[in-house]
Coordinates of C-alpha atoms and ligand atoms in Angstrom, one line a residue:
M1 CA 41.3 26.1 -10.7
R2 CA 37.7 24.7 -11.7
L3 CA 37.7 21.4 -13.0
V4 CA 35.0 19.4 -14.3
I5 CA 35.1 15.8 -14.7
I6 CA 32.2 13.9 -17.0
G7 CA 31.6 10.3 -15.7
N8 CA 32.1 8.9 -11.8
G9 CA 33.3 5.5 -12.5
V10 CA 36.4 4.4 -11.1
A11 CA 38.6 6.6 -13.6
G12 CA 36.2 10.1 -13.2
V13 CA 36.2 9.4 -9.2
T14 CA 40.2 8.4 -8.9
T15 CA 41.4 11.1 -10.9
A16 CA 39.2 13.6 -8.7
R17 CA 40.5 12.3 -5.7
L18 CA 44.2 12.6 -6.5
V19 CA 43.1 16.3 -8.0
A20 CA 42.0 17.1 -4.5
E21 CA 44.5 15.5 -2.4
R22 CA 47.7 17.2 -4.6
D23 CA 45.5 20.7 -4.6
P24 CA 42.9 21.2 -1.9
S25 CA 42.0 24.6 -3.4
A26 CA 41.0 23.2 -6.8
E27 CA 36.9 23.3 -7.3
I28 CA 36.5 19.9 -8.5
T29 CA 32.6 19.0 -10.0
I30 CA 31.8 15.5 -11.2
Y31 CA 28.9 14.9 -13.4
S32 CA 27.2 11.2 -13.8
D33 CA 24.1 10.9 -15.6
E34 CA 23.4 7.5 -13.4
P35 CA 21.9 8.2 -9.9
Y36 CA 23.7 6.2 -8.2
P37 CA 27.0 7.5 -6.0
Y38 CA 30.1 5.7 -7.5
Y39 CA 30.2 1.7 -7.3
A40 CA 33.0 -0.6 -8.3
R41 CA 31.3 -2.2 -11.4
P42 CA 32.8 -5.6 -10.8
R43 CA 30.6 -6.0 -8.0
L44 CA 27.6 -5.9 -10.0
I45 CA 28.4 -9.5 -10.3
E46 CA 27.7 -9.8 -6.8
L47 CA 25.1 -7.9 -7.0
L48 CA 23.7 -10.1 -9.8
A49 CA 24.1 -13.7 -7.7
G50 CA 22.5 -11.8 -4.8
R51 CA 25.6 -11.6 -2.7
V52 CA 25.2 -8.1 -1.9
P53 CA 22.4 -6.2 -1.4
P54 CA 22.0 -2.3 -3.7
E55 CA 22.6 -0.5 -0.7
S56 CA 25.7 -1.7 0.3
M57 CA 27.1 -1.0 -3.5
A58 CA 28.7 2.4 -3.0
F59 CA 32.0 2.7 -2.7
Y60 CA 32.6 5.6 -0.6
P61 CA 30.2 7.2 2.0
E62 CA 28.8 11.0 1.6
E63 CA 31.4 12.0 4.3
W64 CA 34.0 10.8 2.1
Y65 CA 33.3 13.7 -0.5
Q66 CA 32.6 16.5 1.7
K67 CA 35.6 15.9 3.4
R68 CA 37.6 16.4 -0.4
G69 CA 35.1 19.1 -1.3
L70 CA 33.8 17.2 -4.1
Q71 CA 30.6 18.4 -5.8
V72 CA 28.9 15.5 -7.3
V73 CA 25.9 15.8 -9.4
L74 CA 23.7 12.8 -9.9
G75 CA 21.2 12.0 -12.2
R76 CA 22.4 14.6 -14.9
R77 CA 23.3 14.0 -18.3
V78 CA 26.4 16.1 -19.9
V79 CA 24.8 16.8 -23.6
Q80 CA 27.4 18.9 -25.3
L81 CA 31.1 19.8 -24.8
K82 CA 32.2 23.5 -25.9
P83 CA 35.9 23.3 -26.2
Q84 CA 36.1 26.8 -27.7
T85 CA 34.6 28.3 -24.9
R86 CA 35.3 25.9 -22.2
E87 CA 31.8 25.3 -21.1
I88 CA 29.8 22.0 -20.8
I89 CA 25.7 21.8 -20.9
L90 CA 23.6 19.6 -19.5
D91 CA 20.6 17.8 -20.3
D92 CA 18.2 21.0 -19.1
G93 CA 20.3 23.4 -21.2
Q94 CA 22.6 24.6 -17.9
G95 CA 25.7 25.5 -18.9
T96 CA 28.7 25.3 -16.6
A97 CA 32.6 26.6 -17.3
Y98 CA 35.7 24.8 -16.9
D99 CA 39.3 25.6 -16.3
Q100 CA 40.4 22.3 -17.1
L101 CA 37.9 18.8 -18.1
V102 CA 38.3 15.5 -17.9
L103 CA 36.0 12.8 -20.1
A104 CA 35.6 9.7 -17.9
T105 CA 32.5 8.8 -20.0
G106 CA 33.3 5.0 -20.3
A107 CA 31.7 2.6 -22.4
H108 CA 28.5 0.8 -23.0
S109 CA 27.8 -2.6 -23.5
W110 CA 27.7 -3.3 -27.3
V111 CA 24.8 -5.0 -29.0
P112 CA 25.9 -6.6 -32.2
P113 CA 23.3 -6.0 -35.1
I114 CA 21.2 -9.4 -34.6
S115 CA 17.6 -9.2 -35.7
G116 CA 15.1 -9.4 -32.3
A117 CA 18.2 -7.8 -30.0
D118 CA 15.6 -5.7 -28.6
V119 CA 12.9 -8.0 -27.9
E120 CA 11.8 -8.0 -23.7
G121 CA 14.1 -10.5 -22.2
V122 CA 17.2 -9.9 -23.5
Y123 CA 19.5 -8.1 -21.4
T124 CA 23.2 -6.4 -21.4
L125 CA 25.1 -5.8 -18.0
R126 CA 27.1 -2.7 -17.6
S127 CA 25.3 -0.5 -14.7
M128 CA 23.5 -0.7 -11.5
R129 CA 20.4 -0.2 -13.4
D130 CA 20.6 -3.5 -15.4
A131 CA 22.1 -6.0 -12.8
L132 CA 19.1 -5.1 -11.1
A133 CA 16.8 -5.8 -13.5
L134 CA 18.5 -8.7 -14.5
R135 CA 18.5 -10.2 -10.9
E136 CA 15.0 -9.3 -10.6
R137 CA 14.3 -11.1 -14.1
A138 CA 16.4 -14.2 -13.0
S139 CA 14.7 -14.5 -9.4
G140 CA 11.4 -15.5 -11.1
G141 CA 13.1 -18.9 -12.5
G142 CA 13.9 -20.1 -15.8
R143 CA 16.5 -20.6 -17.7
A144 CA 19.3 -18.7 -19.3
V145 CA 21.5 -18.2 -21.8
V146 CA 24.5 -15.7 -22.4
L147 CA 25.6 -15.0 -25.6
G148 CA 29.3 -14.5 -25.5
G149 CA 31.8 -16.6 -23.3
G150 CA 34.4 -13.6 -22.6
L151 CA 35.6 -13.0 -18.8
L152 CA 32.2 -10.9 -18.6
G153 CA 29.9 -13.3 -20.0
L154 CA 31.9 -16.3 -17.6
D155 CA 30.9 -14.6 -14.8
T156 CA 27.6 -13.3 -15.8
A157 CA 26.9 -16.9 -16.1
M158 CA 28.0 -18.0 -12.7
A159 CA 26.4 -15.2 -10.6
L160 CA 23.1 -16.2 -12.8
S161 CA 23.3 -19.6 -11.9
A162 CA 23.6 -18.9 -7.9
H163 CA 20.0 -18.1 -8.7
H164 CA 19.4 -22.1 -9.0
I165 CA 18.4 -21.5 -13.4
G166 CA 19.8 -23.4 -15.9
V167 CA 22.6 -21.6 -17.6
M168 CA 24.4 -21.9 -21.0
V169 CA 27.0 -19.7 -22.6
V170 CA 27.2 -19.4 -26.2
E171 CA 30.9 -18.5 -27.4
V172 CA 31.9 -18.2 -31.0
T173 CA 35.3 -19.1 -30.9
P174 CA 36.3 -22.3 -30.5
R175 CA 37.2 -21.9 -27.1
L176 CA 36.9 -19.8 -24.1
L177 CA 38.6 -16.5 -23.3
P178 CA 41.2 -17.0 -26.6
R179 CA 42.8 -13.4 -25.5
Q180 CA 43.5 -14.7 -21.8
L181 CA 44.0 -18.1 -22.0
D182 CA 45.8 -20.6 -24.6
A183 CA 44.2 -24.3 -25.8
E184 CA 45.1 -25.8 -22.8
G185 CA 43.8 -23.6 -20.4
A186 CA 40.5 -23.0 -22.0
A187 CA 39.9 -26.6 -21.9
V188 CA 40.8 -26.8 -18.1
L189 CA 38.6 -23.7 -17.2
Q190 CA 35.6 -25.0 -19.7
R191 CA 35.6 -28.1 -17.4
A192 CA 35.7 -26.3 -14.2
I193 CA 32.9 -24.4 -15.0
E194 CA 30.6 -27.4 -16.8
E195 CA 31.3 -28.9 -13.1
Q196 CA 29.6 -26.0 -11.6
G197 CA 26.4 -26.7 -13.7
V198 CA 26.6 -24.2 -16.7
E199 CA 26.7 -25.6 -20.0
V200 CA 29.5 -24.4 -22.5
L201 CA 28.6 -24.1 -25.9
T202 CA 31.5 -23.2 -28.2
G203 CA 31.9 -22.1 -32.3
D204 CA 28.4 -21.2 -32.6
T205 CA 26.7 -17.8 -32.3
C206 CA 23.3 -16.3 -32.5
A207 CA 22.0 -14.9 -35.6
L208 CA 18.3 -14.4 -34.8
I209 CA 16.1 -13.6 -31.4
A210 CA 12.2 -13.9 -31.4
R211 CA 10.0 -13.7 -28.5
R212 CA 7.2 -16.2 -28.7
D213 CA 4.9 -17.9 -26.2
G214 CA 6.3 -15.8 -23.3
K215 CA 9.8 -17.4 -24.6
V216 CA 13.1 -15.8 -25.8
R217 CA 14.0 -18.3 -28.8
L218 CA 17.8 -17.7 -30.3
G219 CA 18.6 -19.3 -33.6
L220 CA 21.9 -20.1 -33.8
K221 CA 24.2 -20.0 -36.5
S222 CA 24.5 -23.7 -36.7
S223 CA 20.5 -23.9 -37.3
R224 CA 19.9 -24.9 -33.6
I225 CA 17.3 -22.8 -31.6
L226 CA 17.4 -22.5 -27.9
E227 CA 14.4 -21.7 -25.9
T228 CA 15.0 -19.3 -22.8
D229 CA 13.3 -16.9 -20.2
V230 CA 16.5 -14.9 -20.2
A231 CA 19.0 -14.1 -22.8
V232 CA 22.3 -11.6 -21.8
I233 CA 24.2 -10.1 -24.7
S234 CA 28.0 -10.3 -23.5
A235 CA 29.4 -9.0 -26.7
G236 CA 32.1 -6.5 -25.7
V237 CA 31.8 -2.5 -24.8
R238 CA 32.4 0.2 -26.8
P239 CA 33.5 3.7 -25.6
N240 CA 30.9 6.4 -25.0
L241 CA 32.1 9.0 -27.4
E242 CA 29.2 11.0 -28.5
L243 CA 30.4 14.4 -26.4
A244 CA 33.8 13.9 -27.9
Q245 CA 32.7 13.2 -31.4
G246 CA 30.2 16.2 -31.4
A247 CA 32.8 18.7 -30.4
G248 CA 35.1 17.7 -33.0
L249 CA 37.6 15.9 -30.9
A250 CA 40.1 13.3 -32.6
C251 CA 38.5 10.0 -32.0
N252 CA 39.2 6.4 -33.4
N253 CA 37.8 3.6 -31.7
G254 CA 38.2 5.6 -28.6
L255 CA 38.9 9.5 -27.4
L256 CA 42.6 10.0 -28.5
V257 CA 44.7 10.9 -25.5
N258 CA 48.5 11.2 -25.9
E259 CA 50.9 10.6 -23.2
R260 CA 49.4 13.2 -21.0
L261 CA 46.1 11.8 -21.3
L262 CA 45.3 15.1 -23.2
T263 CA 42.8 14.7 -26.1
S264 CA 43.1 17.5 -29.3
A265 CA 41.5 20.1 -26.9
P266 CA 43.4 22.3 -24.7
D267 CA 43.0 21.1 -21.1
V268 CA 40.4 18.2 -22.1
Y269 CA 41.9 15.4 -20.8
A270 CA 40.5 11.1 -21.2
V271 CA 40.9 8.8 -19.3
G272 CA 39.3 4.8 -18.5
D273 CA 37.3 3.2 -21.2
V274 CA 36.8 6.1 -23.2
A275 CA 40.4 6.6 -23.8
E276 CA 42.4 5.5 -26.6
F277 CA 46.3 5.8 -26.0
N278 CA 48.8 4.4 -28.9
G279 CA 46.1 2.1 -30.9
R280 CA 44.6 0.8 -27.7
V281 CA 41.6 1.0 -25.5
W282 CA 41.9 -0.9 -22.7
G283 CA 38.4 -1.1 -21.5
I284 CA 39.8 -2.6 -17.4
I285 CA 40.3 -1.2 -14.2
P286 CA 44.3 -1.2 -14.1
A287 CA 44.4 1.2 -16.9
A288 CA 41.4 3.8 -15.8
L289 CA 43.5 3.7 -12.6
A290 CA 47.1 4.3 -14.3
Q291 CA 45.4 7.2 -16.4
A292 CA 44.0 8.7 -13.7
Q293 CA 47.5 9.1 -11.8
V294 CA 49.0 10.8 -14.6
A295 CA 45.8 12.8 -15.8
A296 CA 45.4 14.3 -12.2
A297 CA 49.3 14.7 -12.3
Q298 CA 49.4 16.7 -15.2
I299 CA 46.3 18.6 -13.9
T300 CA 47.8 19.9 -10.7
G301 CA 51.0 21.1 -12.9
N302 CA 53.7 18.1 -12.7
G303 CA 53.9 17.9 -16.2
D304 CA 56.7 14.9 -15.7
V305 CA 54.6 12.0 -15.1
I306 CA 53.3 10.9 -18.7
Y307 CA 51.4 7.6 -18.9
K308 CA 53.4 4.3 -20.4
D309 CA 51.0 1.6 -21.0
I310 CA 50.0 -1.1 -18.6
V311 CA 50.6 -5.2 -18.4
P312 CA 47.3 -5.9 -18.7
S313 CA 46.1 -8.4 -15.7
T314 CA 42.5 -9.9 -15.8
T315 CA 40.6 -12.1 -13.5
L316 CA 37.1 -14.5 -12.7
K317 CA 35.4 -13.3 -9.6
V318 CA 32.0 -15.3 -8.8
T319 CA 32.9 -17.9 -10.8
G320 CA 34.3 -20.0 -7.8
I321 CA 37.5 -20.6 -9.7
D322 CA 40.5 -18.6 -9.7
L323 CA 41.8 -17.6 -12.9
T324 CA 44.4 -14.6 -13.5
S325 CA 45.7 -14.1 -17.1
M326 CA 48.7 -11.4 -17.2
G327 CA 50.5 -9.9 -19.9
E328 CA 51.6 -12.0 -23.3
V329 CA 50.0 -15.1 -22.5
N330 CA 49.7 -16.3 -26.7
P331 CA 53.3 -15.2 -27.7
K332 CA 53.9 -14.7 -31.3
G333 CA 57.0 -15.1 -33.2
D334 CA 60.5 -16.9 -31.7
G335 CA 62.4 -16.0 -28.6
F336 CA 60.0 -17.5 -26.0
H337 CA 60.1 -20.1 -23.7
E338 CA 56.9 -21.7 -22.4
L339 CA 56.5 -23.5 -18.7
R340 CA 53.5 -25.3 -18.0
H341 CA 52.1 -27.6 -15.0
T342 CA 48.8 -29.2 -15.4
D343 CA 46.4 -31.1 -13.0
A344 CA 43.4 -31.0 -14.7
A345 CA 41.5 -33.4 -12.3
A346 CA 42.3 -30.7 -9.6
G347 CA 41.1 -27.9 -12.0
V348 CA 44.5 -26.1 -11.8
Y349 CA 46.6 -25.1 -14.9
K350 CA 49.7 -22.8 -15.0
K351 CA 51.9 -21.6 -17.5
L352 CA 55.0 -18.6 -18.0
V353 CA 55.8 -17.3 -21.1
I354 CA 59.7 -16.1 -20.3
R355 CA 61.2 -14.0 -23.1
G356 CA 64.8 -12.7 -22.7
G357 CA 65.1 -14.6 -19.2
R358 CA 62.1 -12.5 -18.1
V359 CA 58.4 -13.7 -17.6
V360 CA 56.3 -12.0 -19.7
G361 CA 53.2 -13.6 -19.7
A362 CA 51.4 -15.7 -17.1
I363 CA 48.2 -17.8 -16.8
V364 CA 47.1 -19.2 -13.3
L365 CA 43.8 -21.2 -13.4
G366 CA 42.9 -22.8 -9.8
D367 CA 45.6 -21.2 -7.5
R368 CA 46.1 -17.7 -6.3
S369 CA 49.5 -18.9 -4.0
N370 CA 51.5 -17.3 -6.8
V371 CA 49.6 -14.5 -8.2
R372 CA 51.0 -11.5 -6.7
A373 CA 54.8 -12.8 -7.2
I374 CA 54.6 -13.2 -10.8
S375 CA 52.6 -9.9 -11.2
Q376 CA 56.0 -8.5 -9.6
L377 CA 58.2 -10.6 -11.7
I378 CA 56.3 -9.2 -14.7
E379 CA 56.3 -5.7 -14.1
R380 CA 59.9 -5.6 -12.4
K381 CA 61.1 -7.6 -15.0
I382 CA 63.2 -9.6 -13.0
D383 CA 65.5 -11.7 -14.1
V384 CA 64.7 -15.6 -13.7
S385 CA 66.8 -17.4 -15.8
A386 CA 68.8 -19.2 -13.4
H387 CA 65.9 -20.7 -12.2
M388 CA 64.3 -21.8 -15.2
G389 CA 63.6 -25.4 -14.5
A390 CA 62.3 -24.8 -10.8
L391 CA 59.9 -22.2 -11.3
L392 CA 56.6 -23.8 -11.3
H393 CA 58.1 -26.8 -9.6
E394 CA 55.8 -27.3 -6.0
G395 CA 57.0 -25.8 -2.9
F396 CA 59.5 -23.4 -5.3
S397 CA 58.8 -19.3 -4.0
L398 CA 58.3 -17.2 -6.6
A399 CA 58.2 -14.4 -4.0
S400 CA 61.8 -15.0 -2.8
L401 CA 63.1 -14.0 -6.5
I402 CA 61.6 -10.2 -6.4
Ligands
FAD1 C1 30.0 -6.5 -14.4 C2 31.1 -6.0 -14.8 C3 32.5 -6.6 -14.4 C4 33.7 -6.2 -14.5 N1 34.7 -6.6 -14.0 C5 36.2 -5.9 -14.3 C6 37.0 -6.9 -13.7 O1 37.0 -7.9 -12.8 N2 38.1 -6.3 -13.5 C7 38.6 -5.2 -14.6 O2 39.6 -4.9 -14.7 N3 37.6 -4.6 -14.7 C8 35.9 -4.7 -14.9 N4 35.3 -4.4 -15.5 C9 35.1 -3.3 -16.5 C10 35.6 -2.2 -15.4 O3 34.6 -1.9 -14.8 C11 35.8 -0.9 -16.5 O4 37.2 -0.9 -17.0 C12 36.1 0.4 -15.4 O5 34.6 0.3 -15.1 C13 35.4 1.8 -16.9 O6 35.7 2.7 -16.1 P1 35.5 4.3 -16.5 O7 35.5 5.5 -15.2 O8 36.3 4.6 -17.4 O9 33.9 4.1 -16.9 P2 32.5 3.8 -16.2 O10 32.7 2.9 -15.1 O11 32.0 3.2 -17.5 O12 32.1 5.1 -15.6 C14 31.2 6.3 -16.7 C15 30.1 6.7 -16.0 O13 30.4 8.0 -16.8 C16 28.8 8.3 -17.2 N5 28.6 9.0 -18.6 C17 28.9 8.9 -19.4 N6 28.4 9.6 -20.5 C18 27.9 10.7 -19.6 C19 27.7 12.1 -20.0 N7 27.1 12.6 -21.0 N8 27.2 13.0 -18.7 C20 26.9 12.4 -17.6 N9 27.2 11.0 -17.0 C21 27.9 10.6 -18.3 C22 28.5 6.6 -17.4 O14 27.2 6.7 -17.3 C23 29.0 5.9 -16.1 O15 28.6 6.6 -14.8 C24 33.9 -4.9 -15.3 C25 32.7 -4.1 -15.9 C26 31.2 -4.8 -15.6 C27 30.1 -4.1 -16.2

């Protein structure tokens, strides 16, 4: 069986690893247009902050691939997919045949249509190349503005501030992380970030960018002008759909897959940030890992393993602030309880959302001690109704309920 995987991010490489484990006779080739062996994208934050050198980014040593018989072709772009003849075409015109194909092409940073967004000094952060360029620029000093106060924007801002430059985050919504936090949690987080020297401006956005006298000038909607040396646009990602669309595969916001991770073309699977299941493109690693498990099972003949959506869980990394947000954090409708514990001075905020006696969502800010236990309570749908009053009390062991 010839398996071709396009993309060597976490989704592609995990699928390759699992297929190789289950079917050692499979001929597996992974193509990547990046020149680097697989690295974990979250570590780009540490790279940007100057905490790890580029040489230590490779996730696996070369022998790891050899041991599993995985062929990895780096620095080559796949430019066409021909599902009728089961072939892919590389950037030099060369064709490769497949029996089964996995599209793990990931996503790219989305740049909103702001005039001047392409001037020198404006960056995005998705790849090793982006991180290295941005790190080099930031190490020259000056000021940086991050446009977008989502998880990635905040992590980017804190990583840039490690270079001892002035950093500001501009977020269009009235509070930080509206998807991962509620208003109270956002206020605690904002205070903790500001205490670390990063300015936060909410409720404003950039309307115009220009370069003048060696500086980047950001014209905000509020008419305020920010002058900076570096601007980073962190406005979300969009799936890389060119190949799939070019081949006529069914796409919406992402490449549509069913519960077997199959696209609309026979024996063509999609996993990770490119895939859309049940109207959702997750864009996070837990989804990529869960999808890779299912695709690998399907490819190796285990048709019973099907994909069920994940409970989203996200954390901040180098901010020096522990934040985890899981599941339903801003519940809608009736029939739920919210339990809260706030210690703003200590930068601690915890919230559990309980529905039908089960924890369905949680925010844990400034304390990592119970994150694992809460995640298990959510995943295993454990009935906590007998302990409702005590769940967030100091000293109560959530782990004891599992
Ligand atoms: C800085 C940063 C921090 C992050 N932190 C977190 C985090 O803490 N937690 C979390 O869950 N998620 C995080 N994410 C998101 C996470 O990295 C993605 O969800 C994950 O990388 C998706 O994996 P993927 O394999 O689907 O795609 P990608 O990692 O995007 O890999 C796709 C690969 O395919 C290549 N490719 C695309 N098209 C072609 C083609 N035609 N030919 C050849 N190669 C091609 C791309 O260049 C890329 O190398 C972070 C992302 C970034 C950028």
